[in-house]
Amino acid sequence: MIDAVLFDLDETLLDRTNSLKAFLRDQFARHADHLGQVRLEEWSARFLVLDRRGHVRKSVVYPAILGEFGGRAEHAGALLADYRARCARFAQPFDGMKAVLKELRARGLALGIVTNGETEFQSRHVEALELDGLIDAVLISEREGLRKPDAALFLRAAMACRTEPSRCLFVGDNPVADILGAHAVGMRTAWFRGAAEWPSDAAPNPGASIDRLSEVLSLVRFQAAQ
Ligand SMILES: [Mg+2]
């Protein structure tokens, strides 16, 4: 029986790659004079590589990319501040996000978000996706002082949803931080795989794999019937 569904945010509820591309298009247009000899397509593609799906801090990415294209190094701070202030305006959810969350709530499930990131930045994205009224608990690593895959963070999330880890389904895109982390505390898991392969050097995927958020609905029904 599942009482709660916990979601990662970036690349799980938030279509981060497409959101970031939309932001970069806007930022490029406003800051083009400082970025060096580069076209938007090159800048955006290189940014995504350096960003490594959000794993590299933008305080590292901006100086690096300015250096590569001969931009003004002293402009890195302004670009970073602009990213922090405006990125969330371009937040786009994955298909059907809101309908899926509403349906899960209608079935009486508690809903949570567990995300690694900066409190203010991630909170702005939660707000931009209009998740405030749909989610019971939002745990952000900076605010919690814990990062996935730390077991304590998953346990805290279950507690915030007033249930046991074994009665939680965790949905996320990161095999190690999300799926193996949640599995280690006894949660059911659904890997939102996108185009990624499960890493060959990690333990096998212990749970379901999904390609669309709407598949969560059948997983919960299936698991609830067990
Ligand atoms: Mg993620």
GROMACS .gro file of C-alpha atoms and ligand atoms in nm:
model
  227
    1MET     CA    1   0.000   0.000   0.000
    2ILE     CA    2   0.135   0.338  -0.100
    3ASP     CA    3   0.043   0.646   0.106
    4ALA     CA    4   0.276   0.902  -0.047
    5VAL     CA    5   0.448   0.975  -0.377
    6LEU     CA    6   0.773   1.170  -0.353
    7PHE     CA    7   0.920   1.341  -0.657
    8ASP     CA    8   1.257   1.477  -0.749
    9LEU     CA    9   1.221   1.825  -0.909
   10ASP     CA   10   1.482   1.881  -1.184
   11GLU     CA   11   1.425   1.659  -1.490
   12THR     CA   12   1.138   1.483  -1.311
   13LEU     CA   13   0.859   1.739  -1.262
   14LEU     CA   14   1.052   2.028  -1.418
   15ASP     CA   15   1.163   1.984  -1.780
   16ARG     CA   16   1.489   2.144  -1.680
   17THR     CA   17   1.673   2.112  -2.011
   18ASN     CA   18   1.404   2.285  -2.214
   19SER     CA   19   1.344   2.541  -1.941
   20LEU     CA   20   1.715   2.621  -1.933
   21LYS     CA   21   1.733   2.649  -2.311
   22ALA     CA   22   1.448   2.901  -2.304
   23PHE     CA   23   1.623   3.101  -2.033
   24LEU     CA   24   1.956   3.094  -2.220
   25ARG     CA   25   1.786   3.225  -2.536
   26ASP     CA   26   1.655   3.519  -2.336
   27GLN     CA   27   1.979   3.580  -2.150
   28PHE     CA   28   2.185   3.563  -2.467
   29ALA     CA   29   1.971   3.829  -2.634
   30ARG     CA   30   2.011   4.065  -2.339
   31HIS     CA   31   2.385   4.010  -2.279
   32ALA     CA   32   2.518   3.932  -2.628
   33ASP     CA   33   2.761   4.225  -2.623
   34HIS     CA   34   2.963   4.067  -2.341
   35LEU     CA   35   2.972   3.702  -2.447
   36GLY     CA   36   3.245   3.704  -2.714
   37GLN     CA   37   3.239   3.566  -3.068
   38VAL     CA   38   2.962   3.312  -3.047
   39ARG     CA   39   2.615   3.241  -3.183
   40LEU     CA   40   2.324   3.148  -2.958
   41GLU     CA   41   2.318   2.786  -3.076
   42GLU     CA   42   2.685   2.733  -2.989
   43TRP     CA   43   2.656   2.916  -2.658
   44SER     CA   44   2.350   2.720  -2.552
   45ALA     CA   45   2.488   2.382  -2.658
   46ARG     CA   46   2.818   2.444  -2.481
   47PHE     CA   47   2.642   2.571  -2.168
   48LEU     CA   48   2.441   2.247  -2.147
   49VAL     CA   49   2.759   2.040  -2.175
   50LEU     CA   50   2.941   2.239  -1.905
   51ASP     CA   51   2.631   2.235  -1.681
   52ARG     CA   52   2.617   1.852  -1.684
   53ARG     CA   53   2.241   1.836  -1.612
   54GLY     CA   54   2.277   2.080  -1.325
   55HIS     CA   55   2.563   1.904  -1.152
   56VAL     CA   56   2.813   2.186  -1.207
   57ARG     CA   57   2.764   2.517  -1.027
   58LYS     CA   58   2.687   2.812  -1.250
   59SER     CA   59   2.959   3.006  -1.065
   60VAL     CA   60   3.192   2.762  -1.243
   61VAL     CA   61   3.003   2.739  -1.575
   62TYR     CA   62   2.987   3.112  -1.655
   63PRO     CA   63   3.359   3.193  -1.616
   64ALA     CA   64   3.444   2.878  -1.814
   65ILE     CA   65   3.215   2.951  -2.107
   66LEU     CA   66   3.314   3.319  -2.120
   67GLY     CA   67   3.676   3.207  -2.134
   68GLU     CA   68   3.609   2.964  -2.417
   69PHE     CA   69   3.438   3.217  -2.645
   70GLY     CA   70   3.648   3.521  -2.556
   71GLY     CA   71   3.375   3.697  -2.359
   72ARG     CA   72   3.434   3.949  -2.083
   73ALA     CA   73   3.546   3.753  -1.776
   74GLU     CA   74   3.430   4.030  -1.543
   75HIS     CA   75   3.074   3.980  -1.670
   76ALA     CA   76   3.044   3.633  -1.509
   77GLY     CA   77   2.899   3.773  -1.186
   78ALA     CA   78   2.628   3.966  -1.370
   79LEU     CA   79   2.531   3.658  -1.572
   80LEU     CA   80   2.516   3.446  -1.258
   81ALA     CA   81   2.297   3.700  -1.077
   82ASP     CA   82   2.072   3.718  -1.381
   83TYR     CA   83   2.046   3.337  -1.389
   84ARG     CA   84   1.946   3.325  -1.024
   85ALA     CA   85   1.690   3.603  -1.063
   86ARG     CA   86   1.526   3.507  -1.393
   87CYS     CA   87   1.572   3.136  -1.469
   88ALA     CA   88   1.252   3.030  -1.294
   89ARG     CA   89   1.045   3.253  -1.522
   90PHE     CA   90   1.114   3.001  -1.797
   91ALA     CA   91   1.019   2.693  -1.596
   92GLN     CA   92   0.826   2.434  -1.797
   93PRO     CA   93   0.680   2.116  -1.651
   94PHE     CA   94   0.686   1.778  -1.819
   95ASP     CA   95   0.367   1.680  -2.001
   96GLY     CA   96   0.072   1.618  -1.778
   97MET     CA   97   0.246   1.712  -1.453
   98LYS     CA   98  -0.042   1.896  -1.299
   99ALA     CA   99  -0.306   1.642  -1.404
  100VAL     CA  100  -0.100   1.357  -1.259
  101LEU     CA  101  -0.047   1.535  -0.927
  102LYS     CA  102  -0.414   1.626  -0.903
  103GLU     CA  103  -0.518   1.268  -0.973
  104LEU     CA  104  -0.279   1.134  -0.708
  105ARG     CA  105  -0.421   1.379  -0.457
  106ALA     CA  106  -0.772   1.280  -0.554
  107ARG     CA  107  -0.677   0.922  -0.466
  108GLY     CA  108  -0.584   1.040  -0.119
  109LEU     CA  109  -0.207   1.020  -0.154
  110ALA     CA  110   0.029   1.265   0.013
  111LEU     CA  111   0.276   1.429  -0.226
  112GLY     CA  112   0.629   1.551  -0.163
  113ILE     CA  113   0.929   1.697  -0.345
  114VAL     CA  114   1.285   1.612  -0.247
  115THR     CA  115   1.540   1.816  -0.440
  116ASN     CA  116   1.911   1.888  -0.419
  117GLY     CA  117   1.973   2.257  -0.471
  118GLU     CA  118   1.965   2.609  -0.334
  119THR     CA  119   1.662   2.700  -0.126
  120GLU     CA  120   1.565   3.023  -0.294
  121PHE     CA  121   1.630   2.903  -0.648
  122GLN     CA  122   1.438   2.577  -0.609
  123SER     CA  123   1.154   2.750  -0.422
  124ARG     CA  124   1.110   2.988  -0.713
  125HIS     CA  125   1.077   2.692  -0.947
  126VAL     CA  126   0.819   2.525  -0.723
  127GLU     CA  127   0.624   2.849  -0.731
  128ALA     CA  128   0.666   2.896  -1.108
  129LEU     CA  129   0.528   2.546  -1.172
  130GLU     CA  130   0.232   2.635  -0.948
  131LEU     CA  131   0.303   2.339  -0.723
  132ASP     CA  132   0.242   2.513  -0.393
  133GLY     CA  133  -0.118   2.404  -0.350
  134LEU     CA  134  -0.058   2.050  -0.478
  135ILE     CA  135   0.238   1.938  -0.268
  136ASP     CA  136   0.233   1.858   0.104
  137ALA     CA  137   0.606   1.879   0.171
  138VAL     CA  138   0.901   2.034  -0.014
  139LEU     CA  139   1.248   1.934   0.107
  140ILE     CA  140   1.537   2.130  -0.043
  141SER     CA  141   1.888   2.011   0.037
  142GLU     CA  142   2.031   2.351   0.131
  143ARG     CA  143   1.750   2.420   0.377
  144GLU     CA  144   1.753   2.066   0.519
  145GLY     CA  145   2.131   2.048   0.553
  146LEU     CA  146   2.118   1.707   0.384
  147ARG     CA  147   2.155   1.599   0.021
  148LYS     CA  148   2.022   1.298  -0.166
  149PRO     CA  149   2.121   1.013  -0.151
  150ASP     CA  150   2.159   1.066   0.226
  151ALA     CA  151   1.912   0.825   0.390
  152ALA     CA  152   1.823   1.083   0.654
  153LEU     CA  153   1.673   1.311   0.390
  154PHE     CA  154   1.447   1.036   0.252
  155LEU     CA  155   1.338   0.941   0.603
  156ARG     CA  156   1.259   1.303   0.678
  157ALA     CA  157   1.049   1.324   0.361
  158ALA     CA  158   0.847   1.017   0.458
  159MET     CA  159   0.790   1.165   0.801
  160ALA     CA  160   0.681   1.498   0.649
  161CYS     CA  161   0.418   1.301   0.456
  162ARG     CA  162   0.320   1.125   0.779
  163THR     CA  163   0.403   0.777   0.661
  164GLU     CA  164   0.666   0.504   0.658
  165PRO     CA  165   0.935   0.476   0.388
  166SER     CA  166   0.794   0.139   0.279
  167ARG     CA  167   0.465   0.315   0.196
  168CYS     CA  168   0.633   0.576  -0.027
  169LEU     CA  169   0.694   0.566  -0.400
  170PHE     CA  170   0.991   0.779  -0.507
  171VAL     CA  171   0.999   0.912  -0.865
  172GLY     CA  172   1.325   1.059  -0.997
  173ASP     CA  173   1.566   1.075  -1.289
  174ASN     CA  174   1.896   1.025  -1.108
  175PRO     CA  175   1.982   0.654  -1.070
  176VAL     CA  176   2.209   0.700  -0.768
  177ALA     CA  177   2.083   1.007  -0.581
  178ASP     CA  178   1.712   0.936  -0.636
  179ILE     CA  179   1.651   0.570  -0.707
  180LEU     CA  180   1.921   0.386  -0.517
  181GLY     CA  181   1.898   0.643  -0.237
  182ALA     CA  182   1.523   0.593  -0.193
  183HIS     CA  183   1.552   0.216  -0.233
  184ALA     CA  184   1.812   0.204   0.044
  185VAL     CA  185   1.556   0.325   0.298
  186GLY     CA  186   1.290   0.082   0.176
  187MET     CA  187   1.091   0.304  -0.061
  188ARG     CA  188   0.941   0.180  -0.386
  189THR     CA  189   1.097   0.354  -0.684
  190ALA     CA  190   1.019   0.467  -1.037
  191TRP     CA  191   1.308   0.580  -1.253
  192PHE     CA  192   1.207   0.856  -1.498
  193ARG     CA  193   1.464   0.758  -1.753
  194GLY     CA  194   1.431   1.008  -2.038
  195ALA     CA  195   1.701   0.928  -2.290
  196ALA     CA  196   1.949   0.803  -2.028
  197GLU     CA  197   2.091   0.455  -1.984
  198TRP     CA  198   2.108   0.303  -1.637
  199PRO     CA  199   2.478   0.332  -1.542
  200SER     CA  200   2.662   0.002  -1.580
  201ASP     CA  201   2.877   0.069  -1.272
  202ALA     CA  202   2.576   0.119  -1.040
  203ALA     CA  203   2.365  -0.147  -0.867
  204PRO     CA  204   2.077  -0.265  -1.091
  205ASN     CA  205   1.758  -0.061  -1.107
  206PRO     CA  206   1.554  -0.195  -0.813
  207GLY     CA  207   1.216  -0.066  -0.929
  208ALA     CA  208   1.006   0.043  -1.221
  209SER     CA  209   1.118   0.254  -1.517
  210ILE     CA  210   0.888   0.513  -1.669
  211ASP     CA  211   0.900   0.737  -1.975
  212ARG     CA  212   0.605   0.964  -1.891
  213LEU     CA  213   0.479   1.107  -1.564
  214SER     CA  214   0.132   0.965  -1.632
  215GLU     CA  215   0.276   0.614  -1.585
  216VAL     CA  216   0.303   0.690  -1.214
  217LEU     CA  217  -0.075   0.656  -1.193
  218SER     CA  218  -0.075   0.291  -1.299
  219LEU     CA  219   0.222   0.216  -1.075
  220VAL     CA  220   0.041   0.342  -0.771
  221ARG     CA  221  -0.272   0.152  -0.862
  222PHE     CA  222  -0.067  -0.161  -0.919
  223GLN     CA  223   0.127  -0.122  -0.597
  224ALA     CA  224  -0.180  -0.034  -0.394
  225ALA     CA  225  -0.344  -0.359  -0.510
  226GLN     CA  226  -0.058  -0.578  -0.386
  227MG      MG  227   1.668   1.532  -1.114
   0.00000   0.00000   0.00000
